[in-house]
Amino acid sequence: MRKHILPVLLVIAVLLVAAISCKNNPSPTPTPTPTPTRPATLSVYSFRNYYFLNAAKTDLVGTLVYTDTAGKVTTVDIKDALVTTDFDTSKVVEGKVLKISYQGIDTTAVYNVVKPQEVDISGSFILGKNVTYVFTSGSKNVIKETWTDWSQFYNLTPPGPTETPLTYSVSLSPSGRTTIRLDDWTYSPDGKGGLSSYPSEGQFFDYDAGYVPNTTYFYVSTTKEDNKSITNVAARGKYLVMKFNVDGEAFVWFTDDLNSATLAGLTEIGKAYSITADKMIFDNSGVYLKNVTANAEKGKNLSIYLNKDGYASNERAFSFVSSSGVDDDYKGYSYTMKLSDVLIP
């Protein structure tokens, strides 16, 4: 029995010695792996690519994104005092490389230097809802005229518009076109003394342009209304006829046909209802209605929506809609109107 105990005791003794040795000579702490340092970066976005000849450095537009070695991202305006560039607009040039430096890091952008188009605008223009702007040649001063409605503008009803003096500035669009900035809006000169896409007063009152109703011919619907129960009783199975007079007032009839004799026999006494000019609105799209009630039974919530060619079209001049009310049982109708060749007597 003692022969078996002796080897066991020897093993235990060896283990105790080893444990004591490890305690007296601990292993060194592992050295942490260093985090690699990333390079700082600089990039540019929202950069404006076009500038006028002799533009100043303060005219530069753009934002820099700087990422430091720790990964922190900072946005910086390109005009910041710590940003340096070689911006030069002394000559007209395309595709010039701009060197940009910040915090010792460089990046680039491409810009163009253009000569501004000469801007000289003259006349009265319709630029907004019931608003006209009067430009004077040789000046950047403008008079904004705010009218109450179509009648006041069309008939020059006293006391006239509210006038506000303004000044426009010349600037560049992102694509390099010369523009003007007026009353917090941007417009493009057409190079002929006018504004692109906006009618002058003379153009506005030209029947062929389609902005204003023609007072010489009747407007007639392209089809009859249906006979559904949701359709206004006066309009069921009927065509709609309209005429506009020289005072801007509109007259409405429902008819069984559109024969010339029928239209010639229409009288204002027999009309379904009329719409006075002071209920109408005008802007650069033309003259129109928006949710106007002219007659509680036959002409409620009336709207005019001009189509592509407007009042000048003999196919689809405008949509004339009387919409149903939300809180009542009024029934509406919808017509597509066109300019006819039947003269108003």
Short mmCIF file of C-alpha atoms in Angstrom, two decimals:
data_model
loop_
_atom_site.label_atom_id
_atom_site.label_comp_id
_atom_site.label_asym_id
_atom_site.label_seq_id
_atom_site.Cartn_x
_atom_site.Cartn_y
_atom_site.Cartn_z
CA MET A 1 0.00 0.00 0.00
CA ARG A 2 2.85 2.38 0.81
CA LYS A 3 4.36 1.64 -2.58
CA HIS A 4 1.31 3.17 -4.26
CA ILE A 5 1.10 6.25 -2.02
CA LEU A 6 4.68 7.38 -2.62
CA PRO A 7 4.33 8.17 -6.36
CA VAL A 8 1.12 10.15 -5.72
CA LEU A 9 2.83 12.27 -3.10
CA LEU A 10 5.69 13.00 -5.51
CA VAL A 11 3.28 14.24 -8.19
CA ILE A 12 1.52 16.53 -5.73
CA ALA A 13 4.86 17.93 -4.61
CA VAL A 14 5.89 18.71 -8.19
CA LEU A 15 2.60 20.55 -8.84
CA LEU A 16 2.98 22.63 -5.71
CA VAL A 17 6.49 23.69 -6.73
CA ALA A 18 5.27 24.65 -10.20
CA ALA A 19 2.40 26.70 -8.80
CA ILE A 20 4.71 28.57 -6.44
CA SER A 21 7.14 29.22 -9.31
CA CYS A 22 4.36 30.69 -11.54
CA LYS A 23 3.16 32.93 -8.72
CA ASN A 24 6.64 34.31 -8.16
CA ASN A 25 7.26 34.82 -11.91
CA PRO A 26 3.95 36.03 -13.49
CA SER A 27 3.65 36.23 -17.32
CA PRO A 28 4.06 39.73 -18.83
CA THR A 29 0.85 41.67 -19.77
CA PRO A 30 0.19 41.41 -23.54
CA THR A 31 1.00 44.61 -25.49
CA PRO A 32 -2.22 46.09 -27.03
CA THR A 33 -2.34 46.30 -30.82
CA PRO A 34 -2.24 49.98 -31.87
CA THR A 35 -5.28 51.35 -33.76
CA PRO A 36 -4.19 52.33 -37.27
CA THR A 37 -4.37 56.08 -38.04
CA ARG A 38 -6.55 56.93 -41.09
CA PRO A 39 -5.51 59.78 -43.37
CA ALA A 40 -7.50 63.03 -43.20
CA THR A 41 -9.70 63.69 -46.27
CA LEU A 42 -11.32 66.72 -47.90
CA SER A 43 -14.15 66.77 -50.48
CA VAL A 44 -16.48 69.41 -51.92
CA TYR A 45 -20.20 69.31 -52.74
CA SER A 46 -23.01 71.78 -53.57
CA PHE A 47 -20.43 73.67 -55.60
CA ARG A 48 -21.64 76.30 -58.05
CA ASN A 49 -19.89 75.80 -61.38
CA TYR A 50 -20.63 79.12 -63.14
CA TYR A 51 -19.41 82.60 -62.20
CA PHE A 52 -19.52 86.03 -63.81
CA LEU A 53 -16.42 87.64 -65.24
CA ASN A 54 -14.56 89.50 -62.44
CA ALA A 55 -16.60 87.84 -59.69
CA ALA A 56 -15.08 88.15 -56.20
CA LYS A 57 -13.96 85.27 -53.99
CA THR A 58 -16.90 86.09 -51.76
CA ASP A 59 -19.13 84.93 -54.64
CA LEU A 60 -17.89 81.34 -54.37
CA VAL A 61 -20.62 78.87 -53.45
CA GLY A 62 -19.89 75.42 -52.07
CA THR A 63 -19.48 73.29 -48.97
CA LEU A 64 -16.43 71.28 -47.91
CA VAL A 65 -16.52 68.02 -45.95
CA TYR A 66 -13.39 67.50 -43.82
CA THR A 67 -12.76 64.17 -42.09
CA ASP A 68 -9.88 64.20 -39.59
CA THR A 69 -7.57 61.30 -38.65
CA ALA A 70 -9.95 60.23 -35.87
CA GLY A 71 -12.85 59.99 -38.30
CA LYS A 72 -14.63 63.16 -37.11
CA VAL A 73 -16.57 64.80 -39.95
CA THR A 74 -16.86 68.61 -40.21
CA THR A 75 -18.69 70.66 -42.86
CA VAL A 76 -17.09 73.97 -43.79
CA ASP A 77 -18.32 76.77 -46.06
CA ILE A 78 -15.96 77.29 -48.95
CA LYS A 79 -15.73 80.99 -48.02
CA ASP A 80 -14.52 80.15 -44.48
CA ALA A 81 -11.44 82.15 -43.42
CA LEU A 82 -9.40 78.93 -43.01
CA VAL A 83 -10.11 77.82 -46.60
CA THR A 84 -7.75 78.97 -49.35
CA THR A 85 -8.35 78.76 -53.12
CA ASP A 86 -6.78 79.98 -56.35
CA PHE A 87 -10.15 81.32 -57.60
CA ASP A 88 -9.59 83.60 -60.62
CA THR A 89 -12.32 85.16 -62.77
CA SER A 90 -10.26 87.71 -64.65
CA LYS A 91 -10.85 85.92 -67.98
CA VAL A 92 -13.71 84.06 -69.63
CA VAL A 93 -12.88 80.35 -69.42
CA GLU A 94 -14.51 76.94 -69.36
CA GLY A 95 -13.49 73.92 -67.29
CA LYS A 96 -10.99 75.69 -65.05
CA VAL A 97 -9.69 73.65 -62.10
CA LEU A 98 -10.06 75.29 -58.68
CA LYS A 99 -7.55 74.21 -56.02
CA ILE A 100 -9.05 74.22 -52.52
CA SER A 101 -7.00 73.81 -49.32
CA TYR A 102 -8.11 73.29 -45.72
CA GLN A 103 -6.20 72.01 -42.69
CA GLY A 104 -3.29 71.08 -44.93
CA ILE A 105 -5.46 68.91 -47.19
CA ASP A 106 -6.21 69.73 -50.85
CA THR A 107 -9.14 69.00 -53.14
CA THR A 108 -10.36 70.39 -56.47
CA ALA A 109 -13.50 71.54 -58.27
CA VAL A 110 -14.17 72.66 -61.84
CA TYR A 111 -15.72 76.04 -62.67
CA ASN A 112 -16.54 78.25 -65.64
CA VAL A 113 -16.24 82.02 -66.01
CA VAL A 114 -18.83 83.63 -68.31
CA LYS A 115 -19.61 87.13 -69.49
CA PRO A 116 -23.04 88.24 -68.24
CA GLN A 117 -25.80 88.78 -70.77
CA GLU A 118 -26.85 92.41 -71.02
CA VAL A 119 -30.14 92.85 -69.16
CA ASP A 120 -32.55 95.65 -70.07
CA ILE A 121 -36.21 94.89 -69.38
CA SER A 122 -39.06 97.21 -70.25
CA GLY A 123 -42.85 97.03 -69.87
CA SER A 124 -45.50 95.51 -67.62
CA PHE A 125 -45.47 91.75 -66.98
CA ILE A 126 -47.89 89.38 -65.27
CA LEU A 127 -45.75 87.38 -62.84
CA GLY A 128 -48.09 86.24 -60.09
CA LYS A 129 -51.65 85.95 -58.82
CA ASN A 130 -53.35 89.32 -59.39
CA VAL A 131 -49.88 90.90 -59.62
CA THR A 132 -48.09 92.84 -62.35
CA TYR A 133 -44.53 94.20 -62.36
CA VAL A 134 -43.61 97.34 -64.29
CA PHE A 135 -40.00 97.55 -65.58
CA THR A 136 -38.31 100.67 -66.94
CA SER A 137 -35.60 100.44 -69.60
CA GLY A 138 -32.16 101.45 -68.37
CA SER A 139 -33.03 100.87 -64.71
CA LYS A 140 -33.19 98.00 -62.24
CA ASN A 141 -36.06 99.67 -60.40
CA VAL A 142 -39.44 97.93 -60.64
CA ILE A 143 -42.96 98.79 -59.46
CA LYS A 144 -44.97 95.86 -58.13
CA GLU A 145 -48.70 96.35 -58.68
CA THR A 146 -51.05 94.25 -56.54
CA TRP A 147 -54.65 94.13 -57.78
CA THR A 148 -57.69 92.89 -55.90
CA ASP A 149 -59.11 90.81 -58.77
CA TRP A 150 -59.48 90.48 -62.55
CA SER A 151 -62.08 93.25 -62.77
CA GLN A 152 -59.84 95.87 -61.19
CA PHE A 153 -57.01 95.08 -63.59
CA TYR A 154 -59.14 94.58 -66.70
CA ASN A 155 -61.49 97.53 -66.15
CA LEU A 156 -58.99 99.74 -64.26
CA THR A 157 -61.50 100.09 -61.46
CA PRO A 158 -60.56 102.83 -58.96
CA PRO A 159 -58.65 103.20 -56.71
CA GLY A 160 -56.20 101.09 -58.68
CA PRO A 161 -53.49 98.71 -57.46
CA THR A 162 -51.27 98.87 -54.43
CA GLU A 163 -47.80 99.88 -55.62
CA THR A 164 -44.55 98.64 -54.06
CA PRO A 165 -41.12 99.84 -55.32
CA LEU A 166 -38.56 97.05 -55.78
CA THR A 167 -35.11 96.52 -57.30
CA TYR A 168 -33.86 93.46 -59.15
CA SER A 169 -30.34 92.05 -59.22
CA VAL A 170 -28.58 90.12 -61.99
CA SER A 171 -27.31 86.63 -61.21
CA LEU A 172 -26.42 83.29 -62.80
CA SER A 173 -28.42 80.08 -62.87
CA PRO A 174 -26.69 76.75 -62.04
CA SER A 175 -26.49 76.09 -65.80
CA GLY A 176 -24.79 79.41 -66.55
CA ARG A 177 -27.80 81.41 -67.81
CA THR A 178 -28.12 85.06 -66.86
CA THR A 179 -31.08 85.55 -64.53
CA ILE A 180 -32.59 88.30 -62.43
CA ARG A 181 -33.63 88.06 -58.79
CA LEU A 182 -36.80 89.98 -57.98
CA ASP A 183 -39.12 89.82 -54.97
CA ASP A 184 -37.54 86.53 -53.76
CA TRP A 185 -38.02 84.87 -57.14
CA THR A 186 -35.74 84.15 -60.12
CA TYR A 187 -36.62 85.01 -63.73
CA SER A 188 -34.80 84.59 -67.05
CA PRO A 189 -34.55 87.56 -69.44
CA ASP A 190 -35.46 86.64 -73.02
CA GLY A 191 -32.85 88.95 -74.54
CA LYS A 192 -35.58 91.03 -76.20
CA GLY A 193 -36.55 93.25 -73.31
CA GLY A 194 -38.92 90.70 -71.77
CA LEU A 195 -38.96 87.65 -69.51
CA SER A 196 -38.98 84.05 -70.68
CA SER A 197 -42.24 82.15 -69.98
CA TYR A 198 -44.03 85.21 -68.60
CA PRO A 199 -46.40 87.34 -70.68
CA SER A 200 -46.15 91.07 -71.05
CA GLU A 201 -49.38 93.01 -70.69
CA GLY A 202 -49.60 93.32 -74.48
CA GLN A 203 -49.21 89.56 -74.95
CA PHE A 204 -51.68 88.88 -72.17
CA PHE A 205 -54.48 90.77 -73.93
CA ASP A 206 -53.81 89.19 -77.33
CA TYR A 207 -56.70 86.77 -77.97
CA ASP A 208 -54.43 84.47 -79.99
CA ALA A 209 -52.17 83.95 -76.97
CA GLY A 210 -55.04 82.35 -75.06
CA TYR A 211 -54.61 84.10 -71.72
CA VAL A 212 -57.88 86.06 -71.74
CA PRO A 213 -61.40 85.05 -72.84
CA ASN A 214 -62.42 85.94 -76.37
CA THR A 215 -65.33 88.39 -76.33
CA THR A 216 -66.15 87.97 -80.03
CA TYR A 217 -67.23 84.31 -80.17
CA PHE A 218 -69.21 81.91 -77.97
CA TYR A 219 -67.56 79.11 -76.05
CA VAL A 220 -69.40 75.77 -76.23
CA SER A 221 -68.96 72.42 -74.52
CA THR A 222 -67.48 69.56 -76.53
CA THR A 223 -70.18 67.14 -75.29
CA LYS A 224 -73.44 67.03 -73.37
CA GLU A 225 -73.46 66.21 -69.67
CA ASP A 226 -74.78 62.79 -68.62
CA ASN A 227 -78.15 62.05 -67.06
CA LYS A 228 -76.86 60.55 -63.82
CA SER A 229 -78.49 61.33 -60.52
CA ILE A 230 -75.24 62.89 -59.26
CA THR A 231 -75.40 65.52 -62.04
CA ASN A 232 -77.05 68.87 -61.47
CA VAL A 233 -80.64 68.83 -62.79
CA ALA A 234 -80.07 71.92 -64.97
CA ALA A 235 -77.11 70.24 -66.71
CA ARG A 236 -78.46 66.73 -67.30
CA GLY A 237 -78.35 65.85 -70.99
CA LYS A 238 -77.46 69.47 -71.85
CA TYR A 239 -74.64 71.31 -73.60
CA LEU A 240 -73.15 74.34 -71.88
CA VAL A 241 -72.64 77.68 -73.63
CA MET A 242 -70.64 80.65 -72.33
CA LYS A 243 -69.92 84.15 -73.51
CA PHE A 244 -67.66 86.81 -72.05
CA ASN A 245 -68.45 90.48 -72.54
CA VAL A 246 -66.16 93.51 -72.77
CA ASP A 247 -66.51 94.15 -69.03
CA GLY A 248 -65.11 90.69 -68.22
CA GLU A 249 -68.45 89.25 -67.12
CA ALA A 250 -69.35 85.66 -68.13
CA PHE A 251 -72.84 84.41 -69.01
CA VAL A 252 -73.85 80.73 -68.87
CA TRP A 253 -76.65 78.78 -70.61
CA PHE A 254 -77.61 75.10 -70.77
CA THR A 255 -78.87 74.13 -74.26
CA ASP A 256 -80.19 71.10 -76.13
CA ASP A 257 -78.02 71.76 -79.18
CA LEU A 258 -75.26 74.02 -80.45
CA ASN A 259 -76.79 75.18 -83.70
CA SER A 260 -75.86 78.68 -84.79
CA ALA A 261 -79.51 79.72 -84.64
CA THR A 262 -79.78 78.45 -81.05
CA LEU A 263 -76.68 80.37 -79.97
CA ALA A 264 -77.76 83.53 -81.78
CA GLY A 265 -81.09 83.42 -79.96
CA LEU A 266 -79.57 83.30 -76.47
CA THR A 267 -80.35 86.34 -74.35
CA GLU A 268 -78.95 87.53 -71.06
CA ILE A 269 -82.46 87.46 -69.64
CA GLY A 270 -82.70 83.71 -70.30
CA LYS A 271 -79.28 82.84 -68.90
CA ALA A 272 -78.83 80.19 -66.21
CA TYR A 273 -76.55 82.58 -64.32
CA SER A 274 -73.67 85.02 -64.79
CA ILE A 275 -70.24 85.44 -63.21
CA THR A 276 -68.94 88.93 -62.57
CA ALA A 277 -65.33 89.83 -63.35
CA ASP A 278 -64.53 90.59 -59.72
CA LYS A 279 -64.97 86.88 -58.95
CA MET A 280 -62.14 85.98 -61.34
CA ILE A 281 -58.40 85.70 -60.82
CA PHE A 282 -55.51 86.30 -63.22
CA ASP A 283 -51.87 85.26 -63.26
CA ASN A 284 -49.23 84.28 -65.82
CA SER A 285 -51.34 81.26 -66.85
CA GLY A 286 -54.37 83.40 -67.71
CA VAL A 287 -57.78 84.35 -66.29
CA TYR A 288 -59.64 81.73 -64.28
CA LEU A 289 -62.09 80.90 -61.47
CA LYS A 290 -61.44 78.98 -58.28
CA ASN A 291 -64.39 77.67 -56.24
CA VAL A 292 -66.71 80.59 -56.92
CA THR A 293 -70.46 80.39 -56.30
CA ALA A 294 -72.48 82.39 -58.81
CA ASN A 295 -75.83 80.65 -58.29
CA ALA A 296 -76.83 78.47 -55.33
CA GLU A 297 -78.87 76.03 -57.44
CA LYS A 298 -77.05 75.89 -60.81
CA GLY A 299 -73.61 77.38 -60.36
CA LYS A 300 -71.92 76.47 -57.10
CA ASN A 301 -68.19 75.92 -56.48
CA LEU A 302 -67.30 76.96 -60.04
CA SER A 303 -63.74 76.63 -61.34
CA ILE A 304 -62.06 77.25 -64.70
CA TYR A 305 -58.94 75.21 -65.50
CA LEU A 306 -57.12 76.40 -68.60
CA ASN A 307 -55.78 73.77 -71.00
CA LYS A 308 -52.60 73.93 -73.07
CA ASP A 309 -53.67 76.55 -75.61
CA GLY A 310 -56.06 78.32 -73.25
CA TYR A 311 -58.93 80.47 -74.46
CA ALA A 312 -57.63 80.45 -78.05
CA SER A 313 -58.26 76.71 -78.53
CA ASN A 314 -61.20 75.57 -80.68
CA GLU A 315 -60.69 72.02 -79.39
CA ARG A 316 -60.04 72.12 -75.62
CA ALA A 317 -59.86 75.68 -74.33
CA PHE A 318 -60.68 75.11 -70.67
CA SER A 319 -62.49 72.88 -68.22
CA PHE A 320 -65.55 74.36 -66.52
CA VAL A 321 -66.43 72.53 -63.30
CA SER A 322 -69.17 72.91 -60.71
CA SER A 323 -68.24 70.64 -57.82
CA SER A 324 -70.52 69.07 -55.25
CA GLY A 325 -70.40 70.50 -51.75
CA VAL A 326 -69.13 68.45 -48.81
CA ASP A 327 -71.85 69.37 -46.34
CA ASP A 328 -74.86 69.71 -48.64
CA ASP A 329 -76.68 67.79 -51.37
CA TYR A 330 -75.70 70.10 -54.25
CA LYS A 331 -74.99 68.20 -57.48
CA GLY A 332 -72.34 69.42 -59.88
CA TYR A 333 -71.16 69.00 -63.48
CA SER A 334 -68.02 69.12 -65.58
CA TYR A 335 -67.59 70.35 -69.17
CA THR A 336 -64.67 70.73 -71.58
CA MET A 337 -65.15 74.02 -73.42
CA LYS A 338 -63.87 75.16 -76.80
CA LEU A 339 -63.94 78.41 -78.77
CA SER A 340 -66.66 78.23 -81.41
CA ASP A 341 -66.91 80.05 -84.73
CA VAL A 342 -70.30 81.52 -83.86
CA LEU A 343 -70.18 85.28 -83.37
CA ILE A 344 -71.79 86.83 -80.34
CA PRO A 345 -74.58 89.13 -81.61
#
